[in-house]
Amino acid sequence: MFISFEGIDGSGKTTQARILYDTLRQSRKCILTKEPTQGDIGNFIKKLIKRKRINPMAVQLLFAADRAFHTENLIKPKLKQGCTVISDRYFFSTIAYGKASGLDEGWLRQINERFIRPDITFVFDVAPEVAMKRIASRSKGTVYFEKLKFLQNTRKVYKKLAKEYGCRVIDGSKDIDTIKEEILSIVK
Ligand code: ADP
């Protein structure tokens, strides 16, 4: 089974992906992975993101290239071995962040068309104000309102994709234990 976790920064994806992984691995083969990956392209993306002026198109192409490695070298082989694969972010993130950066949605969909689809995608939905408070220490130096508007736009795209793909929308403002139970019952 392939499970992806999506949503804006600070929505709680990483926390819940880790909890699910820790639970599932007690009874089955399971891996926890994330995008950008820790491979060469993923590390390069992380470097670019840290810089202030980035080219949105180049970054999203790099995300897709990173995903090509991720799916071919890790996700697909692990699924073949019977592992449950949990990914913290996947292709929805390219579409949501790319569109919020001003890129054409059709093109973003096109460059992601060929990637394997998860069996379950959890889309974490939370108000950007809440998410930003949670990650305040991480987002030092960003201009508050610019970032807020950007996250509002990103959230909108995630919600649209969730509807279109029939994903599980998780109310990320609930407490960690409540969300954990909700996710476990869906996966089971
Ligand atoms: P993301 O991976 O979506 O960026 P994280 O899981 O890293 O989000 O969570 C961001 C911060 O919010 C962390 O400090 C985490 O402990 C906290 N957090 C995660 N989920 C919740 C929740 N449901 N309620 C309150 N705080 C949370």
mmCIF file with all atom_site columns, N, CA, C and O and ligand atoms in Angstrom, residues 7-16 88-89 134-135 138 172-176 179, ligand 1:
data_model
loop_
_atom_site.group_PDB
_atom_site.id
_atom_site.type_symbol
_atom_site.label_atom_id
_atom_site.label_alt_id
_atom_site.label_comp_id
_atom_site.label_asym_id
_atom_site.label_entity_id
_atom_site.label_seq_id
_atom_site.pdbx_PDB_ins_code
_atom_site.Cartn_x
_atom_site.Cartn_y
_atom_site.Cartn_z
_atom_site.occupancy
_atom_site.B_iso_or_equiv
_atom_site.pdbx_formal_charge
_atom_site.auth_seq_id
_atom_site.auth_comp_id
_atom_site.auth_asym_id
_atom_site.auth_atom_id
_atom_site.pdbx_PDB_model_num
ATOM   1   N N   . GLY A 1 7   ? -0.246 18.668 2.328  1.00 0.00 ? 7   GLY A N   1
ATOM   2   C CA  . GLY A 1 7   ? -0.808 19.830 3.021  1.00 0.00 ? 7   GLY A CA  1
ATOM   3   C C   . GLY A 1 7   ? 0.253  20.907 3.167  1.00 0.00 ? 7   GLY A C   1
ATOM   4   O O   . GLY A 1 7   ? 1.450  20.659 2.928  1.00 0.00 ? 7   GLY A O   1
ATOM   5   N N   . ILE A 1 8   ? -0.181 22.092 3.569  1.00 0.00 ? 8   ILE A N   1
ATOM   6   C CA  . ILE A 1 8   ? 0.766  23.208 3.703  1.00 0.00 ? 8   ILE A CA  1
ATOM   7   C C   . ILE A 1 8   ? 1.738  22.939 4.860  1.00 0.00 ? 8   ILE A C   1
ATOM   8   O O   . ILE A 1 8   ? 1.470  22.113 5.731  1.00 0.00 ? 8   ILE A O   1
ATOM   9   N N   . ASP A 1 9   ? 2.843  23.674 4.871  1.00 0.00 ? 9   ASP A N   1
ATOM   10  C CA  . ASP A 1 9   ? 3.824  23.575 5.951  1.00 0.00 ? 9   ASP A CA  1
ATOM   11  C C   . ASP A 1 9   ? 3.129  23.850 7.285  1.00 0.00 ? 9   ASP A C   1
ATOM   12  O O   . ASP A 1 9   ? 2.351  24.804 7.383  1.00 0.00 ? 9   ASP A O   1
ATOM   13  N N   . GLY A 1 10  ? 3.424  23.053 8.267  1.00 0.00 ? 10  GLY A N   1
ATOM   14  C CA  . GLY A 1 10  ? 2.856  23.277 9.588  1.00 0.00 ? 10  GLY A CA  1
ATOM   15  C C   . GLY A 1 10  ? 1.476  22.669 9.766  1.00 0.00 ? 10  GLY A C   1
ATOM   16  O O   . GLY A 1 10  ? 0.850  22.825 10.812 1.00 0.00 ? 10  GLY A O   1
ATOM   17  N N   . SER A 1 11  ? 0.983  21.937 8.756  1.00 0.00 ? 11  SER A N   1
ATOM   18  C CA  . SER A 1 11  ? -0.364 21.363 8.881  1.00 0.00 ? 11  SER A CA  1
ATOM   19  C C   . SER A 1 11  ? -0.354 20.074 9.703  1.00 0.00 ? 11  SER A C   1
ATOM   20  O O   . SER A 1 11  ? -1.406 19.581 10.107 1.00 0.00 ? 11  SER A O   1
ATOM   21  N N   . GLY A 1 12  ? 0.847  19.527 9.929  1.00 0.00 ? 12  GLY A N   1
ATOM   22  C CA  . GLY A 1 12  ? 0.949  18.343 10.793 1.00 0.00 ? 12  GLY A CA  1
ATOM   23  C C   . GLY A 1 12  ? 1.277  17.039 10.073 1.00 0.00 ? 12  GLY A C   1
ATOM   24  O O   . GLY A 1 12  ? 1.238  15.971 10.698 1.00 0.00 ? 12  GLY A O   1
ATOM   25  N N   . LYS A 1 13  ? 1.611  17.115 8.802  1.00 0.00 ? 13  LYS A N   1
ATOM   26  C CA  . LYS A 1 13  ? 1.907  15.914 8.006  1.00 0.00 ? 13  LYS A CA  1
ATOM   27  C C   . LYS A 1 13  ? 3.018  15.049 8.590  1.00 0.00 ? 13  LYS A C   1
ATOM   28  O O   . LYS A 1 13  ? 2.864  13.850 8.746  1.00 0.00 ? 13  LYS A O   1
ATOM   29  N N   . THR A 1 14  ? 4.148  15.701 8.882  1.00 0.00 ? 14  THR A N   1
ATOM   30  C CA  . THR A 1 14  ? 5.328  14.945 9.312  1.00 0.00 ? 14  THR A CA  1
ATOM   31  C C   . THR A 1 14  ? 5.055  14.223 10.625 1.00 0.00 ? 14  THR A C   1
ATOM   32  O O   . THR A 1 14  ? 5.416  13.057 10.794 1.00 0.00 ? 14  THR A O   1
ATOM   33  N N   . THR A 1 15  ? 4.375  14.910 11.533 1.00 0.00 ? 15  THR A N   1
ATOM   34  C CA  . THR A 1 15  ? 4.019  14.320 12.830 1.00 0.00 ? 15  THR A CA  1
ATOM   35  C C   . THR A 1 15  ? 3.186  13.054 12.622 1.00 0.00 ? 15  THR A C   1
ATOM   36  O O   . THR A 1 15  ? 3.468  12.002 13.192 1.00 0.00 ? 15  THR A O   1
ATOM   37  N N   . GLN A 1 16  ? 2.159  13.146 11.786 1.00 0.00 ? 16  GLN A N   1
ATOM   38  C CA  . GLN A 1 16  ? 1.243  12.005 11.606 1.00 0.00 ? 16  GLN A CA  1
ATOM   39  C C   . GLN A 1 16  ? 1.854  10.903 10.749 1.00 0.00 ? 16  GLN A C   1
ATOM   40  O O   . GLN A 1 16  ? 1.566  9.722  10.973 1.00 0.00 ? 16  GLN A O   1
ATOM   41  N N   . ASP A 1 88  ? 5.916  11.510 2.976  1.00 0.00 ? 88  ASP A N   1
ATOM   42  C CA  . ASP A 1 88  ? 5.609  12.845 3.485  1.00 0.00 ? 88  ASP A CA  1
ATOM   43  C C   . ASP A 1 88  ? 5.798  13.806 2.310  1.00 0.00 ? 88  ASP A C   1
ATOM   44  O O   . ASP A 1 88  ? 6.931  14.135 1.987  1.00 0.00 ? 88  ASP A O   1
ATOM   45  N N   . ARG A 1 89  ? 4.731  14.185 1.695  1.00 0.00 ? 89  ARG A N   1
ATOM   46  C CA  . ARG A 1 89  ? 4.642  14.951 0.448  1.00 0.00 ? 89  ARG A CA  1
ATOM   47  C C   . ARG A 1 89  ? 4.843  14.058 -0.777 1.00 0.00 ? 89  ARG A C   1
ATOM   48  O O   . ARG A 1 89  ? 5.654  13.144 -0.771 1.00 0.00 ? 89  ARG A O   1
ATOM   49  N N   . ARG A 1 134 ? 2.539  27.485 14.307 1.00 0.00 ? 134 ARG A N   1
ATOM   50  C CA  . ARG A 1 134 ? 3.230  26.245 14.682 1.00 0.00 ? 134 ARG A CA  1
ATOM   51  C C   . ARG A 1 134 ? 4.683  26.231 14.209 1.00 0.00 ? 134 ARG A C   1
ATOM   52  O O   . ARG A 1 134 ? 5.537  25.642 14.832 1.00 0.00 ? 134 ARG A O   1
ATOM   53  N N   . ILE A 1 135 ? 4.902  26.839 13.051 1.00 0.00 ? 135 ILE A N   1
ATOM   54  C CA  . ILE A 1 135 ? 6.262  26.741 12.496 1.00 0.00 ? 135 ILE A CA  1
ATOM   55  C C   . ILE A 1 135 ? 7.007  28.077 12.582 1.00 0.00 ? 135 ILE A C   1
ATOM   56  O O   . ILE A 1 135 ? 7.961  28.305 11.836 1.00 0.00 ? 135 ILE A O   1
ATOM   57  N N   . ARG A 1 138 ? 10.617 28.082 12.402 1.00 0.00 ? 138 ARG A N   1
ATOM   58  C CA  . ARG A 1 138 ? 11.187 27.621 11.135 1.00 0.00 ? 138 ARG A CA  1
ATOM   59  C C   . ARG A 1 138 ? 11.173 28.705 10.072 1.00 0.00 ? 138 ARG A C   1
ATOM   60  O O   . ARG A 1 138 ? 11.943 28.685 9.137  1.00 0.00 ? 138 ARG A O   1
ATOM   61  N N   . GLY A 1 172 ? -6.586 19.429 10.210 1.00 0.00 ? 172 GLY A N   1
ATOM   62  C CA  . GLY A 1 172 ? -5.299 19.505 10.903 1.00 0.00 ? 172 GLY A CA  1
ATOM   63  C C   . GLY A 1 172 ? -5.316 20.350 12.163 1.00 0.00 ? 172 GLY A C   1
ATOM   64  O O   . GLY A 1 172 ? -4.313 20.411 12.878 1.00 0.00 ? 172 GLY A O   1
ATOM   65  N N   . SER A 1 173 ? -6.461 20.992 12.454 1.00 0.00 ? 173 SER A N   1
ATOM   66  C CA  . SER A 1 173 ? -6.513 21.807 13.676 1.00 0.00 ? 173 SER A CA  1
ATOM   67  C C   . SER A 1 173 ? -6.890 20.957 14.895 1.00 0.00 ? 173 SER A C   1
ATOM   68  O O   . SER A 1 173 ? -6.800 21.406 16.034 1.00 0.00 ? 173 SER A O   1
ATOM   69  N N   . LYS A 1 174 ? -7.317 19.709 14.635 1.00 0.00 ? 174 LYS A N   1
ATOM   70  C CA  . LYS A 1 174 ? -7.649 18.828 15.774 1.00 0.00 ? 174 LYS A CA  1
ATOM   71  C C   . LYS A 1 174 ? -6.366 18.407 16.487 1.00 0.00 ? 174 LYS A C   1
ATOM   72  O O   . LYS A 1 174 ? -5.273 18.549 15.934 1.00 0.00 ? 174 LYS A O   1
ATOM   73  N N   . ASP A 1 175 ? -6.520 17.817 17.688 1.00 0.00 ? 175 ASP A N   1
ATOM   74  C CA  . ASP A 1 175 ? -5.286 17.464 18.409 1.00 0.00 ? 175 ASP A CA  1
ATOM   75  C C   . ASP A 1 175 ? -4.646 16.204 17.814 1.00 0.00 ? 175 ASP A C   1
ATOM   76  O O   . ASP A 1 175 ? -5.286 15.424 17.113 1.00 0.00 ? 175 ASP A O   1
ATOM   77  N N   . ILE A 1 176 ? -3.363 16.059 18.126 1.00 0.00 ? 176 ILE A N   1
ATOM   78  C CA  . ILE A 1 176 ? -2.548 15.012 17.497 1.00 0.00 ? 176 ILE A CA  1
ATOM   79  C C   . ILE A 1 176 ? -3.145 13.612 17.685 1.00 0.00 ? 176 ILE A C   1
ATOM   80  O O   . ILE A 1 176 ? -3.210 12.824 16.739 1.00 0.00 ? 176 ILE A O   1
ATOM   81  N N   . ILE A 1 179 ? -6.328 12.991 15.507 1.00 0.00 ? 179 ILE A N   1
ATOM   82  C CA  . ILE A 1 179 ? -5.978 12.785 14.092 1.00 0.00 ? 179 ILE A CA  1
ATOM   83  C C   . ILE A 1 179 ? -5.351 11.403 13.898 1.00 0.00 ? 179 ILE A C   1
ATOM   84  O O   . ILE A 1 179 ? -5.652 10.693 12.942 1.00 0.00 ? 179 ILE A O   1
HETATM 85  P P1  . ADP B 2 .   ? 4.324  19.685 8.518  1.00 0.00 ? 1   ADP B P1  1
HETATM 86  O O1  . ADP B 2 .   ? 5.058  18.386 8.288  1.00 0.00 ? 1   ADP B O1  1
HETATM 87  O O2  . ADP B 2 .   ? 2.972  19.680 7.876  1.00 0.00 ? 1   ADP B O2  1
HETATM 88  O O3  . ADP B 2 .   ? 5.122  20.892 8.188  1.00 0.00 ? 1   ADP B O3  1
HETATM 89  P P2  . ADP B 2 .   ? 4.706  19.096 11.310 1.00 0.00 ? 1   ADP B P2  1
HETATM 90  O O4  . ADP B 2 .   ? 4.149  17.727 11.536 1.00 0.00 ? 1   ADP B O4  1
HETATM 91  O O5  . ADP B 2 .   ? 6.197  19.223 11.170 1.00 0.00 ? 1   ADP B O5  1
HETATM 92  O O6  . ADP B 2 .   ? 3.991  19.777 10.063 1.00 0.00 ? 1   ADP B O6  1
HETATM 93  O O7  . ADP B 2 .   ? 4.173  20.017 12.492 1.00 0.00 ? 1   ADP B O7  1
HETATM 94  C C1  . ADP B 2 .   ? 4.568  21.362 12.647 1.00 0.00 ? 1   ADP B C1  1
HETATM 95  C C2  . ADP B 2 .   ? 4.563  21.714 14.146 1.00 0.00 ? 1   ADP B C2  1
HETATM 96  O O8  . ADP B 2 .   ? 3.240  21.629 14.634 1.00 0.00 ? 1   ADP B O8  1
HETATM 97  C C3  . ADP B 2 .   ? 5.391  20.753 14.988 1.00 0.00 ? 1   ADP B C3  1
HETATM 98  O O9  . ADP B 2 .   ? 6.005  21.499 15.998 1.00 0.00 ? 1   ADP B O9  1
HETATM 99  C C4  . ADP B 2 .   ? 4.368  19.787 15.552 1.00 0.00 ? 1   ADP B C4  1
HETATM 100 O O10 . ADP B 2 .   ? 4.761  19.261 16.780 1.00 0.00 ? 1   ADP B O10 1
HETATM 101 C C5  . ADP B 2 .   ? 3.135  20.659 15.670 1.00 0.00 ? 1   ADP B C5  1
HETATM 102 N N1  . ADP B 2 .   ? 1.894  19.913 15.423 1.00 0.00 ? 1   ADP B N1  1
HETATM 103 C C6  . ADP B 2 .   ? 1.695  18.898 14.540 1.00 0.00 ? 1   ADP B C6  1
HETATM 104 N N2  . ADP B 2 .   ? 0.421  18.477 14.561 1.00 0.00 ? 1   ADP B N2  1
HETATM 105 C C7  . ADP B 2 .   ? -0.232 19.251 15.476 1.00 0.00 ? 1   ADP B C7  1
HETATM 106 C C8  . ADP B 2 .   ? -1.586 19.302 15.964 1.00 0.00 ? 1   ADP B C8  1
HETATM 107 N N3  . ADP B 2 .   ? -2.544 18.492 15.495 1.00 0.00 ? 1   ADP B N3  1
HETATM 108 N N4  . ADP B 2 .   ? -1.872 20.226 16.890 1.00 0.00 ? 1   ADP B N4  1
HETATM 109 C C9  . ADP B 2 .   ? -0.918 21.079 17.364 1.00 0.00 ? 1   ADP B C9  1
HETATM 110 N N5  . ADP B 2 .   ? 0.363  21.090 16.958 1.00 0.00 ? 1   ADP B N5  1
HETATM 111 C C10 . ADP B 2 .   ? 0.714  20.165 16.026 1.00 0.00 ? 1   ADP B C10 1
#
